[in-house]
Amino acid sequence: MSAVAPRSRLSLYLDLVRFNRPAGWLVLVWPTLVALWVAADGFPGWHLLIVFVLGTVLMRSAGCCINDIADRDFDKHVKRTKARPITSGQVSVFEASMLGAVLALISLGLVLTTRWEAVAWSVPAVLFTILYPFTKRFFAMPQAFLGIAFNFGIVIAFAAVVGEVPATAWLLWTANMFMVLAYDTEYAMVDRDDDLKIGMKTSAITLGRFDVAGIMLFFALCWGLTAVAIAPYHLGWPFWLGMGVAAAQMVWHFTLIRNRTREGCFTAFSKSHWMGVAIFVGVVLGFALR
């Protein structure tokens, strides 16, 4: 076997936080920004926009560190993950822990520039991010737990703007819970064969032959709850056009995953953030033209 060329620490750290795979933070940032615009009744200002975009990227990166530390013994048995920096021994658990902690602390520093209510909601957000990787050992649908962790951006956005978390925030939170269940089940379908061998729990395994039907139901629930949450703001045709584009993408996802191929399911997951883009653009234009 030929020797693997040594890599710089920076290169390994960037690989650890999935720097070259932005789909993971893009699926987080668009729902968070939708919540920010709705909470502010329009453009929230550059300060909050920068805080939430950077905070989302940093916390997702910290989450990758935590996830790979927790899964390092499982990842070596999965084709897609066995070369990850921690699993392959190129980055130590201590290094990854320190990197994750620094990223989380920087993110906390950003939130500290907003309201104390937002800071308070950041605490459970961090706890759920830490706990999520371990739920894959015992919880039948850990993607639901991931949705809780991912959706705190929505709650924190409302807390930062208005100092409370109203019913609209929880509707958007629930809507995005179903979105996370949909796209992360697509992701889990890619690794289903490997996960079955190593005893990992995922929604793709739990749903079994109803996986595709479940994903489409999750998409429909996300679409419906988003419509219910935002319709009272009377954003007009831009919002509904964005929702229409999102619905069309959901149908496209069905064509990608219906045969359950690894390639189709991974493509569906990697492109799922475009549904969030469509909704976000509709919301922004709706507020701008209202």
PDB file of C-alpha atoms in Angstrom:
ATOM      1  CA  MET A   1       0.000   0.000   0.000  1.00  0.00           C
ATOM      2  CA  SER A   2       1.399   3.416  -0.945  1.00  0.00           C
ATOM      3  CA  ALA A   3       1.993   5.930   1.828  1.00  0.00           C
ATOM      4  CA  VAL A   4      -0.555   8.727   2.224  1.00  0.00           C
ATOM      5  CA  ALA A   5       0.964  12.163   1.637  1.00  0.00           C
ATOM      6  CA  PRO A   6       1.003  14.236   4.849  1.00  0.00           C
ATOM      7  CA  ARG A   7      -1.489  17.072   5.036  1.00  0.00           C
ATOM      8  CA  SER A   8      -1.283  20.408   6.827  1.00  0.00           C
ATOM      9  CA  ARG A   9      -3.219  20.879  10.069  1.00  0.00           C
ATOM     10  CA  LEU A  10      -5.300  23.603   8.416  1.00  0.00           C
ATOM     11  CA  SER A  11      -6.286  21.251   5.600  1.00  0.00           C
ATOM     12  CA  LEU A  12      -7.284  18.560   8.086  1.00  0.00           C
ATOM     13  CA  TYR A  13      -9.264  20.997  10.240  1.00  0.00           C
ATOM     14  CA  LEU A  14     -11.115  22.344   7.206  1.00  0.00           C
ATOM     15  CA  ASP A  15     -11.942  18.771   6.223  1.00  0.00           C
ATOM     16  CA  LEU A  16     -13.128  18.044   9.766  1.00  0.00           C
ATOM     17  CA  VAL A  17     -15.620  20.939   9.701  1.00  0.00           C
ATOM     18  CA  ARG A  18     -16.771  20.028   6.142  1.00  0.00           C
ATOM     19  CA  PHE A  19     -15.554  23.359   4.741  1.00  0.00           C
ATOM     20  CA  ASN A  20     -15.719  22.020   1.198  1.00  0.00           C
ATOM     21  CA  ARG A  21     -19.251  20.666   1.713  1.00  0.00           C
ATOM     22  CA  PRO A  22     -21.404  23.705   2.482  1.00  0.00           C
ATOM     23  CA  ALA A  23     -24.731  21.872   2.100  1.00  0.00           C
ATOM     24  CA  GLY A  24     -24.709  21.144   5.835  1.00  0.00           C
ATOM     25  CA  TRP A  25     -24.764  24.783   6.906  1.00  0.00           C
ATOM     26  CA  LEU A  26     -26.843  26.018   3.974  1.00  0.00           C
ATOM     27  CA  VAL A  27     -29.796  23.870   5.084  1.00  0.00           C
ATOM     28  CA  LEU A  28     -29.508  25.625   8.457  1.00  0.00           C
ATOM     29  CA  VAL A  29     -29.004  29.220   7.422  1.00  0.00           C
ATOM     30  CA  TRP A  30     -32.067  29.728   5.188  1.00  0.00           C
ATOM     31  CA  PRO A  31     -34.754  28.745   7.758  1.00  0.00           C
ATOM     32  CA  THR A  32     -32.899  30.811  10.354  1.00  0.00           C
ATOM     33  CA  LEU A  33     -32.906  33.867   8.078  1.00  0.00           C
ATOM     34  CA  VAL A  34     -36.597  33.364   7.276  1.00  0.00           C
ATOM     35  CA  ALA A  35     -37.273  33.463  11.028  1.00  0.00           C
ATOM     36  CA  LEU A  36     -35.089  36.568  11.362  1.00  0.00           C
ATOM     37  CA  TRP A  37     -37.020  38.420   8.631  1.00  0.00           C
ATOM     38  CA  VAL A  38     -40.413  37.374  10.014  1.00  0.00           C
ATOM     39  CA  ALA A  39     -39.451  38.352  13.568  1.00  0.00           C
ATOM     40  CA  ALA A  40     -38.187  41.758  12.406  1.00  0.00           C
ATOM     41  CA  ASP A  41     -41.160  42.290  10.053  1.00  0.00           C
ATOM     42  CA  GLY A  42     -38.642  42.830   7.245  1.00  0.00           C
ATOM     43  CA  PHE A  43     -34.907  43.461   6.992  1.00  0.00           C
ATOM     44  CA  PRO A  44     -33.432  42.836  10.485  1.00  0.00           C
ATOM     45  CA  GLY A  45     -30.355  45.042  10.062  1.00  0.00           C
ATOM     46  CA  TRP A  46     -26.783  44.156   9.161  1.00  0.00           C
ATOM     47  CA  HIS A  47     -25.709  43.401  12.715  1.00  0.00           C
ATOM     48  CA  LEU A  48     -28.212  40.587  13.267  1.00  0.00           C
ATOM     49  CA  LEU A  49     -27.777  39.307   9.710  1.00  0.00           C
ATOM     50  CA  ILE A  50     -24.011  38.925  10.184  1.00  0.00           C
ATOM     51  CA  VAL A  51     -24.401  37.423  13.667  1.00  0.00           C
ATOM     52  CA  PHE A  52     -26.796  34.727  12.500  1.00  0.00           C
ATOM     53  CA  VAL A  53     -25.009  33.814   9.271  1.00  0.00           C
ATOM     54  CA  LEU A  54     -21.628  33.518  10.974  1.00  0.00           C
ATOM     55  CA  GLY A  55     -23.119  31.885  14.060  1.00  0.00           C
ATOM     56  CA  THR A  56     -24.858  29.254  11.942  1.00  0.00           C
ATOM     57  CA  VAL A  57     -21.670  28.376  10.062  1.00  0.00           C
ATOM     58  CA  LEU A  58     -19.587  28.239  13.254  1.00  0.00           C
ATOM     59  CA  MET A  59     -22.048  26.118  15.250  1.00  0.00           C
ATOM     60  CA  ARG A  60     -22.494  23.689  12.372  1.00  0.00           C
ATOM     61  CA  SER A  61     -18.709  23.384  12.170  1.00  0.00           C
ATOM     62  CA  ALA A  62     -18.518  22.772  15.926  1.00  0.00           C
ATOM     63  CA  GLY A  63     -21.256  20.168  15.543  1.00  0.00           C
ATOM     64  CA  CYS A  64     -19.185  18.336  12.922  1.00  0.00           C
ATOM     65  CA  CYS A  65     -16.316  18.087  15.413  1.00  0.00           C
ATOM     66  CA  ILE A  66     -18.620  16.681  18.095  1.00  0.00           C
ATOM     67  CA  ASN A  67     -20.274  14.272  15.663  1.00  0.00           C
ATOM     68  CA  ASP A  68     -16.990  12.874  14.362  1.00  0.00           C
ATOM     69  CA  ILE A  69     -15.610  12.413  17.883  1.00  0.00           C
ATOM     70  CA  ALA A  70     -18.720  10.474  18.917  1.00  0.00           C
ATOM     71  CA  ASP A  71     -18.842   8.403  15.715  1.00  0.00           C
ATOM     72  CA  ARG A  72     -15.114   7.737  15.246  1.00  0.00           C
ATOM     73  CA  ASP A  73     -15.418   4.001  15.933  1.00  0.00           C
ATOM     74  CA  PHE A  74     -18.506   3.625  13.738  1.00  0.00           C
ATOM     75  CA  ASP A  75     -17.220   5.737  10.843  1.00  0.00           C
ATOM     76  CA  LYS A  76     -14.390   3.315  10.077  1.00  0.00           C
ATOM     77  CA  HIS A  77     -17.000   0.774   8.951  1.00  0.00           C
ATOM     78  CA  VAL A  78     -18.820   3.143   6.570  1.00  0.00           C
ATOM     79  CA  LYS A  79     -17.463   3.684   3.060  1.00  0.00           C
ATOM     80  CA  ARG A  80     -18.291   7.374   2.947  1.00  0.00           C
ATOM     81  CA  THR A  81     -16.788   8.258   6.338  1.00  0.00           C
ATOM     82  CA  LYS A  82     -13.831   5.940   6.981  1.00  0.00           C
ATOM     83  CA  ALA A  83     -11.302   8.520   5.689  1.00  0.00           C
ATOM     84  CA  ARG A  84     -12.489  11.347   7.973  1.00  0.00           C
ATOM     85  CA  PRO A  85      -9.630  13.031   9.879  1.00  0.00           C
ATOM     86  CA  ILE A  86     -10.444  11.645  13.347  1.00  0.00           C
ATOM     87  CA  THR A  87     -11.393   8.155  12.159  1.00  0.00           C
ATOM     88  CA  SER A  88      -8.234   7.866  10.067  1.00  0.00           C
ATOM     89  CA  GLY A  89      -6.090   9.021  13.001  1.00  0.00           C
ATOM     90  CA  GLN A  90      -4.847  12.214  11.341  1.00  0.00           C
ATOM     91  CA  VAL A  91      -6.551  14.448  13.946  1.00  0.00           C
ATOM     92  CA  SER A  92      -6.693  13.514  17.632  1.00  0.00           C
ATOM     93  CA  VAL A  93      -9.840  13.594  19.747  1.00  0.00           C
ATOM     94  CA  PHE A  94      -8.221  16.314  21.867  1.00  0.00           C
ATOM     95  CA  GLU A  95      -7.506  18.494  18.812  1.00  0.00           C
ATOM     96  CA  ALA A  96     -11.054  18.073  17.530  1.00  0.00           C
ATOM     97  CA  SER A  97     -12.471  18.865  20.983  1.00  0.00           C
ATOM     98  CA  MET A  98     -10.445  22.054  21.225  1.00  0.00           C
ATOM     99  CA  LEU A  99     -11.414  23.123  17.704  1.00  0.00           C
ATOM    100  CA  GLY A 100     -15.099  22.500  18.413  1.00  0.00           C
ATOM    101  CA  ALA A 101     -14.903  24.398  21.705  1.00  0.00           C
ATOM    102  CA  VAL A 102     -13.217  27.412  20.098  1.00  0.00           C
ATOM    103  CA  LEU A 103     -15.799  27.551  17.315  1.00  0.00           C
ATOM    104  CA  ALA A 104     -18.669  27.298  19.832  1.00  0.00           C
ATOM    105  CA  LEU A 105     -17.160  30.035  22.004  1.00  0.00           C
ATOM    106  CA  ILE A 106     -16.803  32.383  19.027  1.00  0.00           C
ATOM    107  CA  SER A 107     -20.426  31.690  18.149  1.00  0.00           C
ATOM    108  CA  LEU A 108     -21.434  32.440  21.748  1.00  0.00           C
ATOM    109  CA  GLY A 109     -19.483  35.696  21.565  1.00  0.00           C
ATOM    110  CA  LEU A 110     -21.569  36.706  18.558  1.00  0.00           C
ATOM    111  CA  VAL A 111     -24.840  35.946  20.356  1.00  0.00           C
ATOM    112  CA  LEU A 112     -23.668  37.971  23.361  1.00  0.00           C
ATOM    113  CA  THR A 113     -23.932  41.078  21.168  1.00  0.00           C
ATOM    114  CA  THR A 114     -27.728  40.568  21.009  1.00  0.00           C
ATOM    115  CA  ARG A 115     -30.421  40.242  23.708  1.00  0.00           C
ATOM    116  CA  TRP A 116     -29.968  38.175  26.846  1.00  0.00           C
ATOM    117  CA  GLU A 117     -32.996  36.087  25.841  1.00  0.00           C
ATOM    118  CA  ALA A 118     -31.093  34.928  22.748  1.00  0.00           C
ATOM    119  CA  VAL A 119     -28.100  34.045  24.917  1.00  0.00           C
ATOM    120  CA  ALA A 120     -30.351  32.023  27.241  1.00  0.00           C
ATOM    121  CA  TRP A 121     -31.765  29.994  24.331  1.00  0.00           C
ATOM    122  CA  SER A 122     -28.222  29.323  23.094  1.00  0.00           C
ATOM    123  CA  VAL A 123     -27.535  27.122  26.121  1.00  0.00           C
ATOM    124  CA  PRO A 124     -29.990  24.318  25.256  1.00  0.00           C
ATOM    125  CA  ALA A 125     -28.947  24.689  21.604  1.00  0.00           C
ATOM    126  CA  VAL A 126     -25.377  23.725  22.519  1.00  0.00           C
ATOM    127  CA  LEU A 127     -26.542  20.878  24.778  1.00  0.00           C
ATOM    128  CA  PHE A 128     -28.696  19.323  22.068  1.00  0.00           C
ATOM    129  CA  THR A 129     -25.853  19.673  19.552  1.00  0.00           C
ATOM    130  CA  ILE A 130     -23.585  17.730  21.905  1.00  0.00           C
ATOM    131  CA  LEU A 131     -26.185  15.044  22.654  1.00  0.00           C
ATOM    132  CA  TYR A 132     -27.364  14.402  19.089  1.00  0.00           C
ATOM    133  CA  PRO A 133     -24.551  12.058  17.906  1.00  0.00           C
ATOM    134  CA  PHE A 134     -25.133   9.738  20.847  1.00  0.00           C
ATOM    135  CA  THR A 135     -28.862   9.291  20.089  1.00  0.00           C
ATOM    136  CA  LYS A 136     -27.931   7.207  17.046  1.00  0.00           C
ATOM    137  CA  ARG A 137     -27.099   4.357  19.427  1.00  0.00           C
ATOM    138  CA  PHE A 138     -30.580   3.939  20.897  1.00  0.00           C
ATOM    139  CA  PHE A 139     -33.201   6.287  19.382  1.00  0.00           C
ATOM    140  CA  ALA A 140     -35.163   4.903  16.413  1.00  0.00           C
ATOM    141  CA  MET A 141     -35.277   8.256  14.612  1.00  0.00           C
ATOM    142  CA  PRO A 142     -32.284  10.338  15.697  1.00  0.00           C
ATOM    143  CA  GLN A 143     -33.043  12.705  12.814  1.00  0.00           C
ATOM    144  CA  ALA A 144     -35.850  14.106  14.985  1.00  0.00           C
ATOM    145  CA  PHE A 145     -33.308  14.912  17.683  1.00  0.00           C
ATOM    146  CA  LEU A 146     -31.110  16.491  15.007  1.00  0.00           C
ATOM    147  CA  GLY A 147     -34.082  18.628  13.998  1.00  0.00           C
ATOM    148  CA  ILE A 148     -34.392  19.916  17.567  1.00  0.00           C
ATOM    149  CA  ALA A 149     -30.702  20.843  17.600  1.00  0.00           C
ATOM    150  CA  PHE A 150     -30.770  22.410  14.129  1.00  0.00           C
ATOM    151  CA  ASN A 151     -33.944  24.415  14.759  1.00  0.00           C
ATOM    152  CA  PHE A 152     -32.681  26.433  17.697  1.00  0.00           C
ATOM    153  CA  GLY A 153     -31.510  29.067  15.211  1.00  0.00           C
ATOM    154  CA  ILE A 154     -35.181  29.878  14.565  1.00  0.00           C
ATOM    155  CA  VAL A 155     -35.935  30.254  18.276  1.00  0.00           C
ATOM    156  CA  ILE A 156     -32.794  32.310  18.939  1.00  0.00           C
ATOM    157  CA  ALA A 157     -33.599  34.587  15.984  1.00  0.00           C
ATOM    158  CA  PHE A 158     -36.991  35.546  17.446  1.00  0.00           C
ATOM    159  CA  ALA A 159     -35.469  35.945  20.916  1.00  0.00           C
ATOM    160  CA  ALA A 160     -32.783  38.246  19.510  1.00  0.00           C
ATOM    161  CA  VAL A 161     -35.288  40.457  17.671  1.00  0.00           C
ATOM    162  CA  VAL A 162     -38.331  40.650  19.947  1.00  0.00           C
ATOM    163  CA  GLY A 163     -37.091  39.184  23.238  1.00  0.00           C
ATOM    164  CA  GLU A 164     -39.576  36.309  23.231  1.00  0.00           C
ATOM    165  CA  VAL A 165     -40.525  33.181  21.272  1.00  0.00           C
ATOM    166  CA  PRO A 166     -44.122  33.571  19.990  1.00  0.00           C
ATOM    167  CA  ALA A 167     -46.394  30.955  18.415  1.00  0.00           C
ATOM    168  CA  THR A 168     -45.202  31.878  14.921  1.00  0.00           C
ATOM    169  CA  ALA A 169     -41.661  30.892  15.913  1.00  0.00           C
ATOM    170  CA  TRP A 170     -42.808  27.491  17.115  1.00  0.00           C
ATOM    171  CA  LEU A 171     -44.794  26.927  13.920  1.00  0.00           C
ATOM    172  CA  LEU A 172     -41.678  27.647  11.876  1.00  0.00           C
ATOM    173  CA  TRP A 173     -39.674  25.486  14.282  1.00  0.00           C
ATOM    174  CA  THR A 174     -42.067  22.568  13.738  1.00  0.00           C
ATOM    175  CA  ALA A 175     -42.125  23.114   9.978  1.00  0.00           C
ATOM    176  CA  ASN A 176     -38.360  22.935   9.807  1.00  0.00           C
ATOM    177  CA  MET A 177     -38.370  19.869  12.049  1.00  0.00           C
ATOM    178  CA  PHE A 178     -40.164  18.055   9.250  1.00  0.00           C
ATOM    179  CA  MET A 179     -37.747  19.499   6.681  1.00  0.00           C
ATOM    180  CA  VAL A 180     -34.801  18.112   8.679  1.00  0.00           C
ATOM    181  CA  LEU A 181     -36.535  14.728   8.942  1.00  0.00           C
ATOM    182  CA  ALA A 182     -37.005  14.734   5.165  1.00  0.00           C
ATOM    183  CA  TYR A 183     -33.534  15.667   3.977  1.00  0.00           C
ATOM    184  CA  ASP A 184     -31.655  13.792   6.690  1.00  0.00           C
ATOM    185  CA  THR A 185     -33.621  10.636   5.948  1.00  0.00           C
ATOM    186  CA  GLU A 186     -32.481  11.058   2.338  1.00  0.00           C
ATOM    187  CA  TYR A 187     -28.944  11.306   3.696  1.00  0.00           C
ATOM    188  CA  ALA A 188     -29.447   8.227   5.901  1.00  0.00           C
ATOM    189  CA  MET A 189     -30.636   6.235   2.878  1.00  0.00           C
ATOM    190  CA  VAL A 190     -27.142   6.628   1.404  1.00  0.00           C
ATOM    191  CA  ASP A 191     -25.543   4.747   4.316  1.00  0.00           C
ATOM    192  CA  ARG A 192     -28.389   2.385   5.174  1.00  0.00           C
ATOM    193  CA  ASP A 193     -26.540  -0.839   4.277  1.00  0.00           C
ATOM    194  CA  ASP A 194     -23.492   0.135   6.339  1.00  0.00           C
ATOM    195  CA  ASP A 195     -25.612   1.378   9.257  1.00  0.00           C
ATOM    196  CA  LEU A 196     -27.491  -1.926   9.411  1.00  0.00           C
ATOM    197  CA  LYS A 197     -24.205  -3.832   9.693  1.00  0.00           C
ATOM    198  CA  ILE A 198     -22.867  -1.741  12.569  1.00  0.00           C
ATOM    199  CA  GLY A 199     -26.162  -1.398  14.463  1.00  0.00           C
ATOM    200  CA  MET A 200     -26.647   2.344  13.981  1.00  0.00           C
ATOM    201  CA  LYS A 201     -30.180   3.717  14.338  1.00  0.00           C
ATOM    202  CA  THR A 202     -31.536   5.969  11.557  1.00  0.00           C
ATOM    203  CA  SER A 203     -34.927   7.077  10.252  1.00  0.00           C
ATOM    204  CA  ALA A 204     -34.179   5.353   6.928  1.00  0.00           C
ATOM    205  CA  ILE A 205     -33.898   2.018   8.748  1.00  0.00           C
ATOM    206  CA  THR A 206     -36.913   2.662  10.985  1.00  0.00           C
ATOM    207  CA  LEU A 207     -39.174   3.678   8.089  1.00  0.00           C
ATOM    208  CA  GLY A 208     -38.029   0.717   5.981  1.00  0.00           C
ATOM    209  CA  ARG A 209     -40.029   0.361   2.771  1.00  0.00           C
ATOM    210  CA  PHE A 210     -42.039   3.451   3.721  1.00  0.00           C
ATOM    211  CA  ASP A 211     -38.949   5.663   3.581  1.00  0.00           C
ATOM    212  CA  VAL A 212     -39.856   7.481   0.356  1.00  0.00           C
ATOM    213  CA  ALA A 213     -43.490   7.933   1.430  1.00  0.00           C
ATOM    214  CA  GLY A 214     -42.320   9.218   4.802  1.00  0.00           C
ATOM    215  CA  ILE A 215     -39.978  11.754   3.227  1.00  0.00           C
ATOM    216  CA  MET A 216     -42.717  13.095   0.968  1.00  0.00           C
ATOM    217  CA  LEU A 217     -45.080  13.347   3.953  1.00  0.00           C
ATOM    218  CA  PHE A 218     -42.412  15.270   5.894  1.00  0.00           C
ATOM    219  CA  PHE A 219     -41.978  17.665   2.965  1.00  0.00           C
ATOM    220  CA  ALA A 220     -45.741  18.213   2.725  1.00  0.00           C
ATOM    221  CA  LEU A 221     -46.018  18.929   6.462  1.00  0.00           C
ATOM    222  CA  CYS A 222     -43.106  21.367   6.290  1.00  0.00           C
ATOM    223  CA  TRP A 223     -44.725  23.192   3.353  1.00  0.00           C
ATOM    224  CA  GLY A 224     -48.129  23.366   5.020  1.00  0.00           C
ATOM    225  CA  LEU A 225     -46.890  24.575   8.404  1.00  0.00           C
ATOM    226  CA  THR A 226     -44.659  27.199   6.778  1.00  0.00           C
ATOM    227  CA  ALA A 227     -47.665  28.495   4.847  1.00  0.00           C
ATOM    228  CA  VAL A 228     -49.781  28.637   8.017  1.00  0.00           C
ATOM    229  CA  ALA A 229     -47.037  30.489   9.918  1.00  0.00           C
ATOM    230  CA  ILE A 230     -46.284  33.141   7.294  1.00  0.00           C
ATOM    231  CA  ALA A 231     -49.629  33.642   5.514  1.00  0.00           C
ATOM    232  CA  PRO A 232     -50.885  36.110   8.207  1.00  0.00           C
ATOM    233  CA  TYR A 233     -48.084  38.515   7.198  1.00  0.00           C
ATOM    234  CA  HIS A 234     -49.745  39.022   3.786  1.00  0.00           C
ATOM    235  CA  LEU A 235     -46.570  38.870   1.732  1.00  0.00           C
ATOM    236  CA  GLY A 236     -48.478  38.447  -1.512  1.00  0.00           C
ATOM    237  CA  TRP A 237     -47.374  36.792  -4.728  1.00  0.00           C
ATOM    238  CA  PRO A 238     -43.587  36.767  -4.023  1.00  0.00           C
ATOM    239  CA  PHE A 239     -44.054  34.497  -1.018  1.00  0.00           C
ATOM    240  CA  TRP A 240     -46.434  32.160  -2.796  1.00  0.00           C
ATOM    241  CA  LEU A 241     -44.174  32.028  -5.828  1.00  0.00           C
ATOM    242  CA  GLY A 242     -41.304  31.014  -3.553  1.00  0.00           C
ATOM    243  CA  MET A 243     -43.510  28.382  -1.942  1.00  0.00           C
ATOM    244  CA  GLY A 244     -44.461  27.126  -5.394  1.00  0.00           C
ATOM    245  CA  VAL A 245     -40.810  26.756  -6.378  1.00  0.00           C
ATOM    246  CA  ALA A 246     -40.145  24.908  -3.104  1.00  0.00           C
ATOM    247  CA  ALA A 247     -43.061  22.547  -3.809  1.00  0.00           C
ATOM    248  CA  ALA A 248     -41.733  21.856  -7.316  1.00  0.00           C
ATOM    249  CA  GLN A 249     -38.369  20.935  -5.796  1.00  0.00           C
ATOM    250  CA  MET A 250     -40.068  18.544  -3.395  1.00  0.00           C
ATOM    251  CA  VAL A 251     -41.572  16.742  -6.386  1.00  0.00           C
ATOM    252  CA  TRP A 252     -38.116  16.670  -7.996  1.00  0.00           C
ATOM    253  CA  HIS A 253     -36.742  15.058  -4.833  1.00  0.00           C
ATOM    254  CA  PHE A 254     -39.254  12.245  -5.276  1.00  0.00           C
ATOM    255  CA  THR A 255     -37.834  11.499  -8.721  1.00  0.00           C
ATOM    256  CA  LEU A 256     -34.333  11.367  -7.205  1.00  0.00           C
ATOM    257  CA  ILE A 257     -35.087   9.057  -4.279  1.00  0.00           C
ATOM    258  CA  ARG A 258     -37.863   6.791  -5.543  1.00  0.00           C
ATOM    259  CA  ASN A 259     -35.374   4.128  -6.738  1.00  0.00           C
ATOM    260  CA  ARG A 260     -33.347   4.450  -3.525  1.00  0.00           C
ATOM    261  CA  THR A 261     -29.962   4.648  -5.253  1.00  0.00           C
ATOM    262  CA  ARG A 262     -27.029   6.016  -3.261  1.00  0.00           C
ATOM    263  CA  GLU A 263     -26.320   8.587  -5.956  1.00  0.00           C
ATOM    264  CA  GLY A 264     -29.918   9.800  -6.193  1.00  0.00           C
ATOM    265  CA  CYS A 265     -30.389  10.032  -2.434  1.00  0.00           C
ATOM    266  CA  PHE A 266     -27.111  11.894  -1.932  1.00  0.00           C
ATOM    267  CA  THR A 267     -27.941  14.333  -4.732  1.00  0.00           C
ATOM    268  CA  ALA A 268     -31.329  14.967  -3.126  1.00  0.00           C
ATOM    269  CA  PHE A 269     -29.726  15.722   0.236  1.00  0.00           C
ATOM    270  CA  SER A 270     -26.973  17.912  -1.203  1.00  0.00           C
ATOM    271  CA  LYS A 271     -29.494  20.037  -3.122  1.00  0.00           C
ATOM    272  CA  SER A 272     -32.104  20.261  -0.362  1.00  0.00           C
ATOM    273  CA  HIS A 273     -31.024  23.745   0.725  1.00  0.00           C
ATOM    274  CA  TRP A 274     -32.482  25.172  -2.493  1.00  0.00           C
ATOM    275  CA  MET A 275     -35.972  24.708  -1.048  1.00  0.00           C
ATOM    276  CA  GLY A 276     -34.923  26.998   1.785  1.00  0.00           C
ATOM    277  CA  VAL A 277     -33.528  29.490  -0.728  1.00  0.00           C
ATOM    278  CA  ALA A 278     -36.862  29.616  -2.582  1.00  0.00           C
ATOM    279  CA  ILE A 279     -38.841  30.257   0.596  1.00  0.00           C
ATOM    280  CA  PHE A 280     -36.333  32.819   1.856  1.00  0.00           C
ATOM    281  CA  VAL A 281     -36.332  34.807  -1.392  1.00  0.00           C
ATOM    282  CA  GLY A 282     -40.130  34.782  -1.387  1.00  0.00           C
ATOM    283  CA  VAL A 283     -40.197  36.103   2.185  1.00  0.00           C
ATOM    284  CA  VAL A 284     -37.609  38.818   1.533  1.00  0.00           C
ATOM    285  CA  LEU A 285     -39.339  40.060  -1.631  1.00  0.00           C
ATOM    286  CA  GLY A 286     -42.720  39.809   0.061  1.00  0.00           C
ATOM    287  CA  PHE A 287     -41.657  42.078   2.902  1.00  0.00           C
ATOM    288  CA  ALA A 288     -39.848  44.444   0.520  1.00  0.00           C
ATOM    289  CA  LEU A 289     -42.893  44.858  -1.761  1.00  0.00           C
ATOM    290  CA  ARG A 290     -45.612  44.741   0.871  1.00  0.00           C
TER     291      ARG A 290
END
